[in-house]
Short mmCIF file of C-alpha atoms (C1' of nucleotides) in Angstrom, two decimals:
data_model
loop_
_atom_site.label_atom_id
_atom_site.label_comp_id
_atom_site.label_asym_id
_atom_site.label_seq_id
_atom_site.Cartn_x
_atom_site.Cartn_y
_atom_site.Cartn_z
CA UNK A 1 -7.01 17.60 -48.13
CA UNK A 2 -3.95 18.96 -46.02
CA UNK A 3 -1.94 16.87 -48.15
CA UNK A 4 -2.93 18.82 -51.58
CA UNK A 5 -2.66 21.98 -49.94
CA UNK A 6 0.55 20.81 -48.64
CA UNK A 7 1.82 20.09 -52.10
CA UNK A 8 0.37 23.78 -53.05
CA UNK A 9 2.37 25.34 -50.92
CA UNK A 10 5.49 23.57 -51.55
CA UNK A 11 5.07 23.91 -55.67
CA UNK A 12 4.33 27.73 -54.83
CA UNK A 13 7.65 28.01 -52.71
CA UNK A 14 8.55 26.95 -55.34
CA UNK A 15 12.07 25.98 -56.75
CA UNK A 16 15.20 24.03 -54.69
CA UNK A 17 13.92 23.69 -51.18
CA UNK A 18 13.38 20.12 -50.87
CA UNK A 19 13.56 20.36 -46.74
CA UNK A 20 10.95 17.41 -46.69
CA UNK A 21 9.67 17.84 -43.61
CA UNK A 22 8.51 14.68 -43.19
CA UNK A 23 4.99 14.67 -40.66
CA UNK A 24 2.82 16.12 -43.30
CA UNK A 25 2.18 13.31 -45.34
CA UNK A 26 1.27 10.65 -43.28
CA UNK A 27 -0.40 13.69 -41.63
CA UNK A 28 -3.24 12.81 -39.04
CA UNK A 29 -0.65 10.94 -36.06
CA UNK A 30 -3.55 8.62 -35.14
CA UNK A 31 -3.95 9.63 -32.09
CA UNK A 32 -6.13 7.20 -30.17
CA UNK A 33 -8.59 9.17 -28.94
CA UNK A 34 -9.67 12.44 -30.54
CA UNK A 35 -8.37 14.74 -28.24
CA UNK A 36 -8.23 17.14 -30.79
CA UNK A 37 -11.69 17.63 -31.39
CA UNK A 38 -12.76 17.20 -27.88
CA UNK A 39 -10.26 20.35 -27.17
CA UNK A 40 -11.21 22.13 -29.82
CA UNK A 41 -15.26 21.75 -28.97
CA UNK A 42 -14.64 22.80 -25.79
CA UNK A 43 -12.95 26.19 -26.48
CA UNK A 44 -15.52 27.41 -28.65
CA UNK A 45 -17.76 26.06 -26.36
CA UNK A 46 -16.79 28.71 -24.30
CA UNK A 47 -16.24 31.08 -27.19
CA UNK A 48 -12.99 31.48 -27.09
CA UNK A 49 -10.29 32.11 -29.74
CA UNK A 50 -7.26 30.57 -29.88
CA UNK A 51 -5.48 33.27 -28.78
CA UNK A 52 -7.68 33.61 -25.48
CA UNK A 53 -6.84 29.66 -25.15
CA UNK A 54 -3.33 30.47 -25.31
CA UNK A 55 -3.67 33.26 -22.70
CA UNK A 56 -5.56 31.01 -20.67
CA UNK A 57 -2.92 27.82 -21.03
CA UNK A 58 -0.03 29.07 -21.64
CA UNK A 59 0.49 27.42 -24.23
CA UNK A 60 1.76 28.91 -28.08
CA UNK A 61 -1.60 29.87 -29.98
CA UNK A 62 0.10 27.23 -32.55
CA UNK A 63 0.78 24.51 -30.05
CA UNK A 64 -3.02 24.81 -29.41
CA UNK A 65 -3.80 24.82 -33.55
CA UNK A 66 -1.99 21.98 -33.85
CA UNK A 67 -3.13 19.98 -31.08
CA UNK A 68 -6.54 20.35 -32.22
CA UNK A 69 -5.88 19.37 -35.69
CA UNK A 70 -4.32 17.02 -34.34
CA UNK A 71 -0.96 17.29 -35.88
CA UNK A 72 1.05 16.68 -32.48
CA UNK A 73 0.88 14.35 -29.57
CA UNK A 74 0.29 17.03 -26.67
CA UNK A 75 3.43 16.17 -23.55
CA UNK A 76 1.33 15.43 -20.24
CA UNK A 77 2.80 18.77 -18.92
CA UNK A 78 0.88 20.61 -21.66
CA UNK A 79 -2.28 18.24 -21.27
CA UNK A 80 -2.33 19.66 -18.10
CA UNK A 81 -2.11 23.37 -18.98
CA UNK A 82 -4.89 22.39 -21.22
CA UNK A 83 -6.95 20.95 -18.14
CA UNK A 84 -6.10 23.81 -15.65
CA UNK A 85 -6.43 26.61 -18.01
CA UNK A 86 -9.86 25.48 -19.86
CA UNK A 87 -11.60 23.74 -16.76
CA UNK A 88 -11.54 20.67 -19.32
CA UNK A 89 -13.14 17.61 -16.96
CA UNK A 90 -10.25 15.03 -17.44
CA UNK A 91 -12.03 11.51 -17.60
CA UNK A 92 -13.53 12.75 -21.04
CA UNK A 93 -10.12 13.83 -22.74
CA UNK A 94 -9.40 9.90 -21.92
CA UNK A 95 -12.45 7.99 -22.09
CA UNK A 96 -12.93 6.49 -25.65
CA UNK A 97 -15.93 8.45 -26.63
CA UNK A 98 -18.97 6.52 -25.49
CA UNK A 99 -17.25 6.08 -21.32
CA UNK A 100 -19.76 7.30 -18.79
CA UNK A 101 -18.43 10.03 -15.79
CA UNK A 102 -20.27 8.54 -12.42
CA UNK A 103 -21.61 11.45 -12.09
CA UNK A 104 -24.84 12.71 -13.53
CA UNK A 105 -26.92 9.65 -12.70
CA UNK A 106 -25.32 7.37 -14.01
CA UNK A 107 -24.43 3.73 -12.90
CA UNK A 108 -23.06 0.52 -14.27
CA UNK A 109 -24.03 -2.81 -12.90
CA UNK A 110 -21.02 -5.36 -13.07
CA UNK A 111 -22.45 -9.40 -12.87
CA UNK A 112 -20.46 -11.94 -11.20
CA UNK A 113 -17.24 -12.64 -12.78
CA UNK A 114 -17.33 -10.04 -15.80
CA UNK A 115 -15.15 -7.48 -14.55
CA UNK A 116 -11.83 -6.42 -16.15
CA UNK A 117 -9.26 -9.04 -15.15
CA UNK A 118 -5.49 -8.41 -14.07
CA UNK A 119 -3.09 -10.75 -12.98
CA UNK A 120 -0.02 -10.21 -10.82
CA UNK A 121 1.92 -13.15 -9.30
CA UNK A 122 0.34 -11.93 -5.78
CA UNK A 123 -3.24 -11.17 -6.18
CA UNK A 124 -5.43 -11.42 -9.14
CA UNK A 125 -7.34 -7.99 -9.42
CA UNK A 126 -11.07 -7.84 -11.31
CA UNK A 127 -12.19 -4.30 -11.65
CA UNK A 128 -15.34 -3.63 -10.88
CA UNK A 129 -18.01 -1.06 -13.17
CA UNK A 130 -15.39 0.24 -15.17
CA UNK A 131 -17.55 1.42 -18.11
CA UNK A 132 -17.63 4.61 -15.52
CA UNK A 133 -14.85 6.69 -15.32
CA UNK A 134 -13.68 9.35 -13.09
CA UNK A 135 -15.15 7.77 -9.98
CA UNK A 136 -14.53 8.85 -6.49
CA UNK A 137 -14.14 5.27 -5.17
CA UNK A 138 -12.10 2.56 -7.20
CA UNK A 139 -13.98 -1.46 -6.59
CA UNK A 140 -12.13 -4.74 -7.40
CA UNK A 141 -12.57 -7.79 -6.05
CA UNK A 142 -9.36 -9.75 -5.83
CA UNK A 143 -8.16 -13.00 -5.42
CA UNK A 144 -4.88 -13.87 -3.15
CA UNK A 145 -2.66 -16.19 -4.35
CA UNK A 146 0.31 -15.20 -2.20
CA UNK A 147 1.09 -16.90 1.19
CA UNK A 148 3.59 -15.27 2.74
CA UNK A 149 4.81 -11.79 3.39
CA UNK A 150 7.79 -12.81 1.81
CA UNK A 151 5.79 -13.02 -1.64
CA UNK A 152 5.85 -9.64 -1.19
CA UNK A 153 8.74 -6.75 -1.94
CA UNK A 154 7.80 -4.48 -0.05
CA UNK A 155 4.56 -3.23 1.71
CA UNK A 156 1.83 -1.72 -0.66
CA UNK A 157 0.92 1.77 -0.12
CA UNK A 158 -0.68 4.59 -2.14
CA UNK A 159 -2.97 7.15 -2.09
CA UNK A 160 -6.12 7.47 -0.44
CA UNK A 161 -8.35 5.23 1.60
CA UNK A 162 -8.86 1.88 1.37
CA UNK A 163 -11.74 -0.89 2.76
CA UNK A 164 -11.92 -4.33 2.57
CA UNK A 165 -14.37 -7.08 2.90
CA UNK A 166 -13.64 -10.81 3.25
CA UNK A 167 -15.34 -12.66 0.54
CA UNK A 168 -14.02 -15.76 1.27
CA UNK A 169 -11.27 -17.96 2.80
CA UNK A 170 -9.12 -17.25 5.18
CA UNK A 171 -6.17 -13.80 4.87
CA UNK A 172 -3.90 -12.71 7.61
CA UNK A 173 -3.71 -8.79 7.20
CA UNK A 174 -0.25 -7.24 7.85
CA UNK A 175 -0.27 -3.30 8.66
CA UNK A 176 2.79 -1.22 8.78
CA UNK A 177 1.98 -0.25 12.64
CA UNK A 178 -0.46 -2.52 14.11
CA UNK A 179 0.01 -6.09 14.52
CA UNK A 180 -1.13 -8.66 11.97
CA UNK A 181 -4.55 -9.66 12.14
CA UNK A 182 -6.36 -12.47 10.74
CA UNK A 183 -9.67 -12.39 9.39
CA UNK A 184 -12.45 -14.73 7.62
CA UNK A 185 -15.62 -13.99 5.51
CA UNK A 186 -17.87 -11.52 6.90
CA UNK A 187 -14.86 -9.63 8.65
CA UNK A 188 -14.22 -6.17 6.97
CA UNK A 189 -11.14 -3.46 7.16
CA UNK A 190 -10.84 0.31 6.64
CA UNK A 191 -7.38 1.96 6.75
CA UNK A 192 -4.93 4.65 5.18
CA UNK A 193 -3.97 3.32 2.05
CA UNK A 194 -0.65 5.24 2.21
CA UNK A 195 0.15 2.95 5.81
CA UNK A 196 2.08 -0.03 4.23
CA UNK A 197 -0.46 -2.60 3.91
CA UNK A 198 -0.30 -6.03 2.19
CA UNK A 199 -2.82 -9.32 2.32
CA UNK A 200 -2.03 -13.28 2.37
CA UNK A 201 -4.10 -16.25 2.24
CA UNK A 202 -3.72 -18.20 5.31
CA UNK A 203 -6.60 -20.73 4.25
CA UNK A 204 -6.46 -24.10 2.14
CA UNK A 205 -7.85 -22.15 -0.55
CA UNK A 206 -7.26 -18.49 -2.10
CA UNK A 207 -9.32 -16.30 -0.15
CA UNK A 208 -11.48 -13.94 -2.32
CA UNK A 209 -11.85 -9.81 -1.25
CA UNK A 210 -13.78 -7.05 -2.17
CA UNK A 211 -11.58 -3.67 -2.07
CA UNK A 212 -12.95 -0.20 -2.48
CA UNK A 213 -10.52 1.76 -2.75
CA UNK A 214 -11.02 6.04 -2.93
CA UNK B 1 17.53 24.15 -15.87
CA UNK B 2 16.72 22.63 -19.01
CA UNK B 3 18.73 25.20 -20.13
CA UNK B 4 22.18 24.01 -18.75
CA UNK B 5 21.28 20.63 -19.66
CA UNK B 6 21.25 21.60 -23.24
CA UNK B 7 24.50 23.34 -22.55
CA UNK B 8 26.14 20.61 -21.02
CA UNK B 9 25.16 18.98 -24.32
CA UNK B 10 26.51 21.64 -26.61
CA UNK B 11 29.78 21.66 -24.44
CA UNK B 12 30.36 17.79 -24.74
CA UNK B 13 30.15 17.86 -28.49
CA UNK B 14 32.36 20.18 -28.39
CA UNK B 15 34.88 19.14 -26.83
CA UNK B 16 35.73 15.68 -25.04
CA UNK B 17 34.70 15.66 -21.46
CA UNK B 18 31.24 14.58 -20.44
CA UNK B 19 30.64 15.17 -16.81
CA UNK B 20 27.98 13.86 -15.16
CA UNK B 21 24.03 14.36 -15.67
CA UNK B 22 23.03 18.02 -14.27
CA UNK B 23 19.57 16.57 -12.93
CA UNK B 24 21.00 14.26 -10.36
CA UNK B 25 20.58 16.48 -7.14
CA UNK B 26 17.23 17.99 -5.97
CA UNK B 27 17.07 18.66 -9.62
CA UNK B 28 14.13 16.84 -10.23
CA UNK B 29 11.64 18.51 -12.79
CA UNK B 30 8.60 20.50 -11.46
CA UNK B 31 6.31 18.34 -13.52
CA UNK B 32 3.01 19.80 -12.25
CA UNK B 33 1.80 16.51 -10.41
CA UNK B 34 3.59 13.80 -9.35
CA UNK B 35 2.72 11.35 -12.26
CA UNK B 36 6.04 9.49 -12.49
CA UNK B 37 6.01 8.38 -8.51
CA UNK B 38 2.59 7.52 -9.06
CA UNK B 39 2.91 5.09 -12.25
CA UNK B 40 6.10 4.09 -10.14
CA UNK B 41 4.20 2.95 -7.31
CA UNK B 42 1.47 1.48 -9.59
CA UNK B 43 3.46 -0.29 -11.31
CA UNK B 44 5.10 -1.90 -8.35
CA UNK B 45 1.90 -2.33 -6.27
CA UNK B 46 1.30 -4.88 -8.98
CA UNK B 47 4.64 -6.24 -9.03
CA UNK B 48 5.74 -5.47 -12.14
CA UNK B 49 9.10 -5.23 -13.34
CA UNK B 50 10.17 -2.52 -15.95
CA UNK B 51 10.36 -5.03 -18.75
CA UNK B 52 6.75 -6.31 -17.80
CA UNK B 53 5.31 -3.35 -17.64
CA UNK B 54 7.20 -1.81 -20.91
CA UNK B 55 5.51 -5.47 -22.73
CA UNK B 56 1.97 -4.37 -21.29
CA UNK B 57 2.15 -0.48 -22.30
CA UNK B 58 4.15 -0.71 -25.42
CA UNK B 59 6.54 1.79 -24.03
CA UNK B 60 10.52 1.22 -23.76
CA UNK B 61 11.93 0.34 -20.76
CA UNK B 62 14.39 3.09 -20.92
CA UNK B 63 11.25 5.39 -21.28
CA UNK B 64 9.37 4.08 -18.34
CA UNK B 65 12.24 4.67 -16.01
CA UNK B 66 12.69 8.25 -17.51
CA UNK B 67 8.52 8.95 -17.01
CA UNK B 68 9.03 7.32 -13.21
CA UNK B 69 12.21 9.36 -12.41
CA UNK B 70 10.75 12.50 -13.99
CA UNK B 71 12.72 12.96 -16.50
CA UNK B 72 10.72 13.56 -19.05
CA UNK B 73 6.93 14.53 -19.54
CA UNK B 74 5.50 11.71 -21.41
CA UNK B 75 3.16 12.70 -24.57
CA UNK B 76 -0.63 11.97 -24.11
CA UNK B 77 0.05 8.96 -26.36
CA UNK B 78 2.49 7.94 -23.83
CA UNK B 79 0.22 8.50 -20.70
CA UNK B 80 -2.53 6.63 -22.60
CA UNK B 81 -0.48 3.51 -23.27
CA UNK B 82 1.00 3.71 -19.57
CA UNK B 83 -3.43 3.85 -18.57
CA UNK B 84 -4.46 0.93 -20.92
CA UNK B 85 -1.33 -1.30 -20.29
CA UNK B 86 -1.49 -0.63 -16.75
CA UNK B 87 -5.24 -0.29 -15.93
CA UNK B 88 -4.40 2.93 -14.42
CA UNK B 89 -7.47 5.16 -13.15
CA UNK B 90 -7.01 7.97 -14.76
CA UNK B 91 -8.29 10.62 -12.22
CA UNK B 92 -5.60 9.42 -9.95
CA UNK B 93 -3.19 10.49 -12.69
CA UNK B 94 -4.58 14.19 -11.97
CA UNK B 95 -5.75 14.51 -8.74
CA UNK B 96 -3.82 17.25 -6.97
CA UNK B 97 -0.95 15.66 -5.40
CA UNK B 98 -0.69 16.65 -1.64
CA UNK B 99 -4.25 14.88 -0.36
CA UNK B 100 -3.41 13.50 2.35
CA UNK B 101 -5.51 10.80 3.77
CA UNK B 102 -8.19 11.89 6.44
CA UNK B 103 -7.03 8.56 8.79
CA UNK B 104 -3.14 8.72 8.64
CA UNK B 105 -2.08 5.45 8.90
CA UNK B 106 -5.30 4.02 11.05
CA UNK B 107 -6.87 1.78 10.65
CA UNK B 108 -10.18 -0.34 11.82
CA UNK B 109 -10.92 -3.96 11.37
CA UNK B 110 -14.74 -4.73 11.70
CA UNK B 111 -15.25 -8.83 12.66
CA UNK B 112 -18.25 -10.12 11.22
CA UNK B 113 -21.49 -9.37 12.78
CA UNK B 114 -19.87 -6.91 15.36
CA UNK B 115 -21.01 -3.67 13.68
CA UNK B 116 -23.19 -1.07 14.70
CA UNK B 117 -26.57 -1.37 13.96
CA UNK B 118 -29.17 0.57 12.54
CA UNK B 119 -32.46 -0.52 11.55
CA UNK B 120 -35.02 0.67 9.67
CA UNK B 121 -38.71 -0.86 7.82
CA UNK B 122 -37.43 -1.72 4.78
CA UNK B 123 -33.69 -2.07 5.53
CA UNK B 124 -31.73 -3.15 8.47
CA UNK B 125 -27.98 -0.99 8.63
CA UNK B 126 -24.66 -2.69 9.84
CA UNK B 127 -22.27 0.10 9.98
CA UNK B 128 -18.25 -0.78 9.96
CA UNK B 129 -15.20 0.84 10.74
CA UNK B 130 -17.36 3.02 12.99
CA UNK B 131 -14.54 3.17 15.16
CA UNK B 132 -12.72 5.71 12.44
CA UNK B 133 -14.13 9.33 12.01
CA UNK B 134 -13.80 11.98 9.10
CA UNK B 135 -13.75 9.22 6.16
CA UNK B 136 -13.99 9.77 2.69
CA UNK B 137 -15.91 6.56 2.64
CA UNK B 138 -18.93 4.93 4.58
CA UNK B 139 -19.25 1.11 4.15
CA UNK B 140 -22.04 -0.78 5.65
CA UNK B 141 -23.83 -4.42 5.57
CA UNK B 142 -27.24 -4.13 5.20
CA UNK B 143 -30.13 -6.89 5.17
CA UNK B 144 -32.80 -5.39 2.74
CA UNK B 145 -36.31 -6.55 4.22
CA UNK B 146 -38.72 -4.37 1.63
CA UNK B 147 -40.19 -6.79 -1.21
CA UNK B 148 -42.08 -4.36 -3.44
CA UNK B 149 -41.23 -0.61 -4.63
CA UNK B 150 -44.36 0.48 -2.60
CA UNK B 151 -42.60 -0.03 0.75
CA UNK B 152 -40.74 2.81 -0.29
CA UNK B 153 -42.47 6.28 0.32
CA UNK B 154 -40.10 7.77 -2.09
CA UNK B 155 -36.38 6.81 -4.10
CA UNK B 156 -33.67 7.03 -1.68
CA UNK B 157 -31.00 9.86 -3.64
CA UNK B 158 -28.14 11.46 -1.62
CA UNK B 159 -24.81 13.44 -1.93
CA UNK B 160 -22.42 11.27 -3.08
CA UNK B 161 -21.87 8.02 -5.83
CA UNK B 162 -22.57 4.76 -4.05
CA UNK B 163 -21.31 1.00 -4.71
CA UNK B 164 -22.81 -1.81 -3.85
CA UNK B 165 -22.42 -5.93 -4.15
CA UNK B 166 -24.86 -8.55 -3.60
CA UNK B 167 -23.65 -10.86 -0.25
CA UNK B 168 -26.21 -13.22 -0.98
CA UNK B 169 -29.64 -13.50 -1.93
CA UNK B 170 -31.44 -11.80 -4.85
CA UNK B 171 -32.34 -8.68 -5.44
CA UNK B 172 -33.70 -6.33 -7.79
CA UNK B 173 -32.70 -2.73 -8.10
CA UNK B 174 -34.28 0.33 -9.29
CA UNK B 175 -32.85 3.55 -10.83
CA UNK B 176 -34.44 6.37 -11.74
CA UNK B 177 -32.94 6.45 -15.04
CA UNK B 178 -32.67 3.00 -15.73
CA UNK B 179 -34.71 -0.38 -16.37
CA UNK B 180 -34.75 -2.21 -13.08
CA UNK B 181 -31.69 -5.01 -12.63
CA UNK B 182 -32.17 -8.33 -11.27
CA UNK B 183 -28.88 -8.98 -9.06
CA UNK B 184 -27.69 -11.88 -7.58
CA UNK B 185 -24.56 -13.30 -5.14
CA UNK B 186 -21.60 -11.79 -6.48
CA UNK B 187 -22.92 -8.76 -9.18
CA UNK B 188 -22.42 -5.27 -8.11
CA UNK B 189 -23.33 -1.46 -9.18
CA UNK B 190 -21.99 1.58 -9.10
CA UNK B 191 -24.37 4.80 -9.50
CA UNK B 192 -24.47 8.35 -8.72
CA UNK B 193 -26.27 8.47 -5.22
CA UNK B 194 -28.57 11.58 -6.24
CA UNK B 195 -30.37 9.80 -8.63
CA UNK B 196 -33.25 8.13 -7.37
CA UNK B 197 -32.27 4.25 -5.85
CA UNK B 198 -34.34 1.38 -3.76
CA UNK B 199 -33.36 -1.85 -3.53
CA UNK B 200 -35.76 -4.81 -2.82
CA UNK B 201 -35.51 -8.66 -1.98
CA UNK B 202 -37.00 -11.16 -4.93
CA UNK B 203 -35.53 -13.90 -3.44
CA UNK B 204 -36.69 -16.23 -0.67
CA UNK B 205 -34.30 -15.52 2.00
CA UNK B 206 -34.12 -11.50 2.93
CA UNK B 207 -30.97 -10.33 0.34
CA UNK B 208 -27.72 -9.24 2.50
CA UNK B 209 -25.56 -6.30 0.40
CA UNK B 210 -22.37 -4.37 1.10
CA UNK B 211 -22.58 -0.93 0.22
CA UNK B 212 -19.70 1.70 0.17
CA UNK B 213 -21.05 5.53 0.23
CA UNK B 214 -18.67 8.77 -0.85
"C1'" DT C 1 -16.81 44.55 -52.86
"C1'" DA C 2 -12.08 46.27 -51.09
"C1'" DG C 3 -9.29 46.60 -47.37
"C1'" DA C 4 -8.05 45.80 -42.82
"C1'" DA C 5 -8.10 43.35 -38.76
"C1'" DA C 6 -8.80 39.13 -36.46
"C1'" DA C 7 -8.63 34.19 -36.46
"C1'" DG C 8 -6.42 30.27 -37.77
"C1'" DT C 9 -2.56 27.54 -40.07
"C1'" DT C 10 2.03 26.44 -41.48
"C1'" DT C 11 6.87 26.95 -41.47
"C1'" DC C 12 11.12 26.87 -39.34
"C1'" DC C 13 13.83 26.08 -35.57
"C1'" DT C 14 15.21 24.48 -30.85
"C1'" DA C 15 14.38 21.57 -27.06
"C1'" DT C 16 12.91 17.32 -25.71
"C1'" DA C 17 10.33 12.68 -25.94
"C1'" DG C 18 11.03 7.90 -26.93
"C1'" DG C 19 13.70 3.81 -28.36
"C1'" DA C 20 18.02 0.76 -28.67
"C1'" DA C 21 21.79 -0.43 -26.51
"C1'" DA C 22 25.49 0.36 -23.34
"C1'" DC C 23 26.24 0.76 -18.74
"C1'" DT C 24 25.43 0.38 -13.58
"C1'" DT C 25 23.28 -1.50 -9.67
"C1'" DT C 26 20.98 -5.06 -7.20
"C1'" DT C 27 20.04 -10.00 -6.33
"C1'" DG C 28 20.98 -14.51 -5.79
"C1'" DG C 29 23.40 -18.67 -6.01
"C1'" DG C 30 27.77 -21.33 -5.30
"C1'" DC D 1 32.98 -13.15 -1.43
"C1'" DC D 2 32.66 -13.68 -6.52
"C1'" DC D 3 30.30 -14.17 -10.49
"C1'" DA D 4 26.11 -14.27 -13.23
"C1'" DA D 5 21.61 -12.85 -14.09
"C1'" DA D 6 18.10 -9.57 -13.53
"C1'" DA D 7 16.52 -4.96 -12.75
"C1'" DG D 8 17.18 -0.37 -13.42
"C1'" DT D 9 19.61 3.83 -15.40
"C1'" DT D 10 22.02 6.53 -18.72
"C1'" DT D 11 23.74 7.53 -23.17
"C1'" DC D 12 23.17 8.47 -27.80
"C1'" DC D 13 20.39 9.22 -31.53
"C1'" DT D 14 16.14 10.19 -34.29
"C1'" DA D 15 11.58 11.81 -34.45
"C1'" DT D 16 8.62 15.08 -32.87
"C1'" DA D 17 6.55 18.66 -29.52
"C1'" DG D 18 6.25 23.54 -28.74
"C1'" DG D 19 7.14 28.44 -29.70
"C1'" DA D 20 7.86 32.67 -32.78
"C1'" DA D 21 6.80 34.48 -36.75
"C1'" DA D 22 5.35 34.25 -41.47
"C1'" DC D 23 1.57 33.22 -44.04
"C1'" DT D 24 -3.47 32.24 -45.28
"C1'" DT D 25 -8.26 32.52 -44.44
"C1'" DT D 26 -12.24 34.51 -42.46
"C1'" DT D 27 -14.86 38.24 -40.77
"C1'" DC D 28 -16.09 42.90 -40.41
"C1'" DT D 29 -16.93 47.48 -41.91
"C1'" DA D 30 -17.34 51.10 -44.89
#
DNA sequence: TAGAAAAGTTTCCTATAGGAAACTTTTGGG
DNA sequence: CCCAAAAGTTTCCTATAGGAAACTTTTCTA
């Protein structure tokens, strides 16, 4: 449809120009989710025309056109002028249409051993209920393979708050300011998450953990 | 600033010397949030090189670097590769940088058995890491006692999304929303708190859980 | 309806994102 | 130490995002 009109236009302008411009034709970027449409429902959700958007954003009442035709690939820094000047709830720009928010009642049960797996040469992470998105606390239940600090770079540390539960086996737990402590099933931590932190397995076999992490 | 950058550019065509990169003091792009030293310390909380991680996302290597040093403000088909190759949770993408965690580099380790407890008819409450105040999350053991719905006067619902995992025993839980889930060693949930809840024992032995509260 | 104003789209251009490869720095041997 | 390999950074280039303005379509209003 854009791509007749698009041949239109350029028959109407007529003659020599030959500029190409080439996005037109393959058109529609496949963007992988529809942000367009999501953006675009929510503005006149609120009733609002582009140019109020672009008031609102910041952003060129074209930029906005286009993003919700989906003709560009927004930058983050304008995804975020889109989130702070519409109030847009970010998990649902993201979430492949049919994702949950935790919020709402909503809840997602996760059996034994189903989770979303991912390796790393120190621990093996399985996230927990991740059909729900934009949760306050982060679950995963991990496995650790690594035996020594050494295994390690450097400490782990990021944002937030983090508590642990032995699942199983045997892990020495190194802080950044406290001494190492060892621990067994049953025995639980809670600490800064942005304190270095990092786990071993002091036991014959990989000891298993539950983190929840905020 | 972007501004002499491009100038710098211009000037280097134009003639033959090419001094160094303008950026490389404080320079460092305003990018609203802090999403390149997050993805940087994402990506090496799980040990990834750049060349791993640019094999999992898709993106080049070159590119990564530039998104961690904050060079550049990736598209939203950037930041959605960097979230699916890197199991990235999106909110913590957004979340306004500064938050600084309520604990600062505390932390609390709860041996088994040693919490505080707290019983009630139907449930009997281990609290943990009671020894830390003002956290953004409440974990405690509990041993659920109740066998039917009716030992309930009402659903439990509170502020607040709730996860739980099944220690050992079975258990069936109801949501208000929901068909009821048989649970067992090992599954877990995830809900939003204010919808109705209740948890009862099926098995033979009383069901022990781990829940973590917002 | 016609005509104008408002809403939306497209063009055209500059600035910049993203990729390939060159380059630099860090890590390990020996 | 020195060299080699690996990790990370920068350069250089092309494709594309974003803005201003031209253009088209829709919506009123008389």
């Amino acid at each position: 449809m854009s791509e007749q009109a698009h041949f239109l236009r350029k028959e109407k302008e007529a003659v020599i120009i030959q500029r190409k411009k080439t996005q037109s034709g393959a058109g529609a970027a496949m963007e992988p989710l529809q942000l367009g449409k999501r953006v675009k429902a929510i503005r006149l959700g609120k009733s609002l025309t582009l140019e109020e958007a672009s008031q609102l954003t910041g952003l060129a009442r074209s930029t906005l056109s286009k993003i919700e035709n989906e003709q560009i690939s927004p930058t983050f820094a304008a995804v975020t002028k889109l989130v702070n000047g519409l109030g847009i709830d970010i998990p649902q720009l993201f979430s492949p249409a049919g994702r949950k928010g935790a919020t709402g009642g909503r809840r997602d049960i996760t059996l034994k051993g189903t989770g979303t797996l991912h390796p790393t040469p120190t621990y093996e992470h399985e996230l927990l209920a991740t059909e729900l998105s934009g949760k306050k606390m982060i679950p995963y239940k991990t496995t650790i393979c690594a035996r020594s600090f050494e295994e390690y770079q450097d400490w782990i540390r990021h944002e937030g708050e983090e508590f642990m539960l032995v699942l199983s086996g045997k892990v020495r737990l190194y802080t950044e300011f406290y001494q190492p402590a060892d621990m067994e099933e049953g025995d639980s931590a809670y600490y800064d998450a942005s304190m270095g932190h990092v786990v071993i397995s002091t036991g014959k076999e990989d000891a298993r953990i539950l983190w929840v992490t905020t």
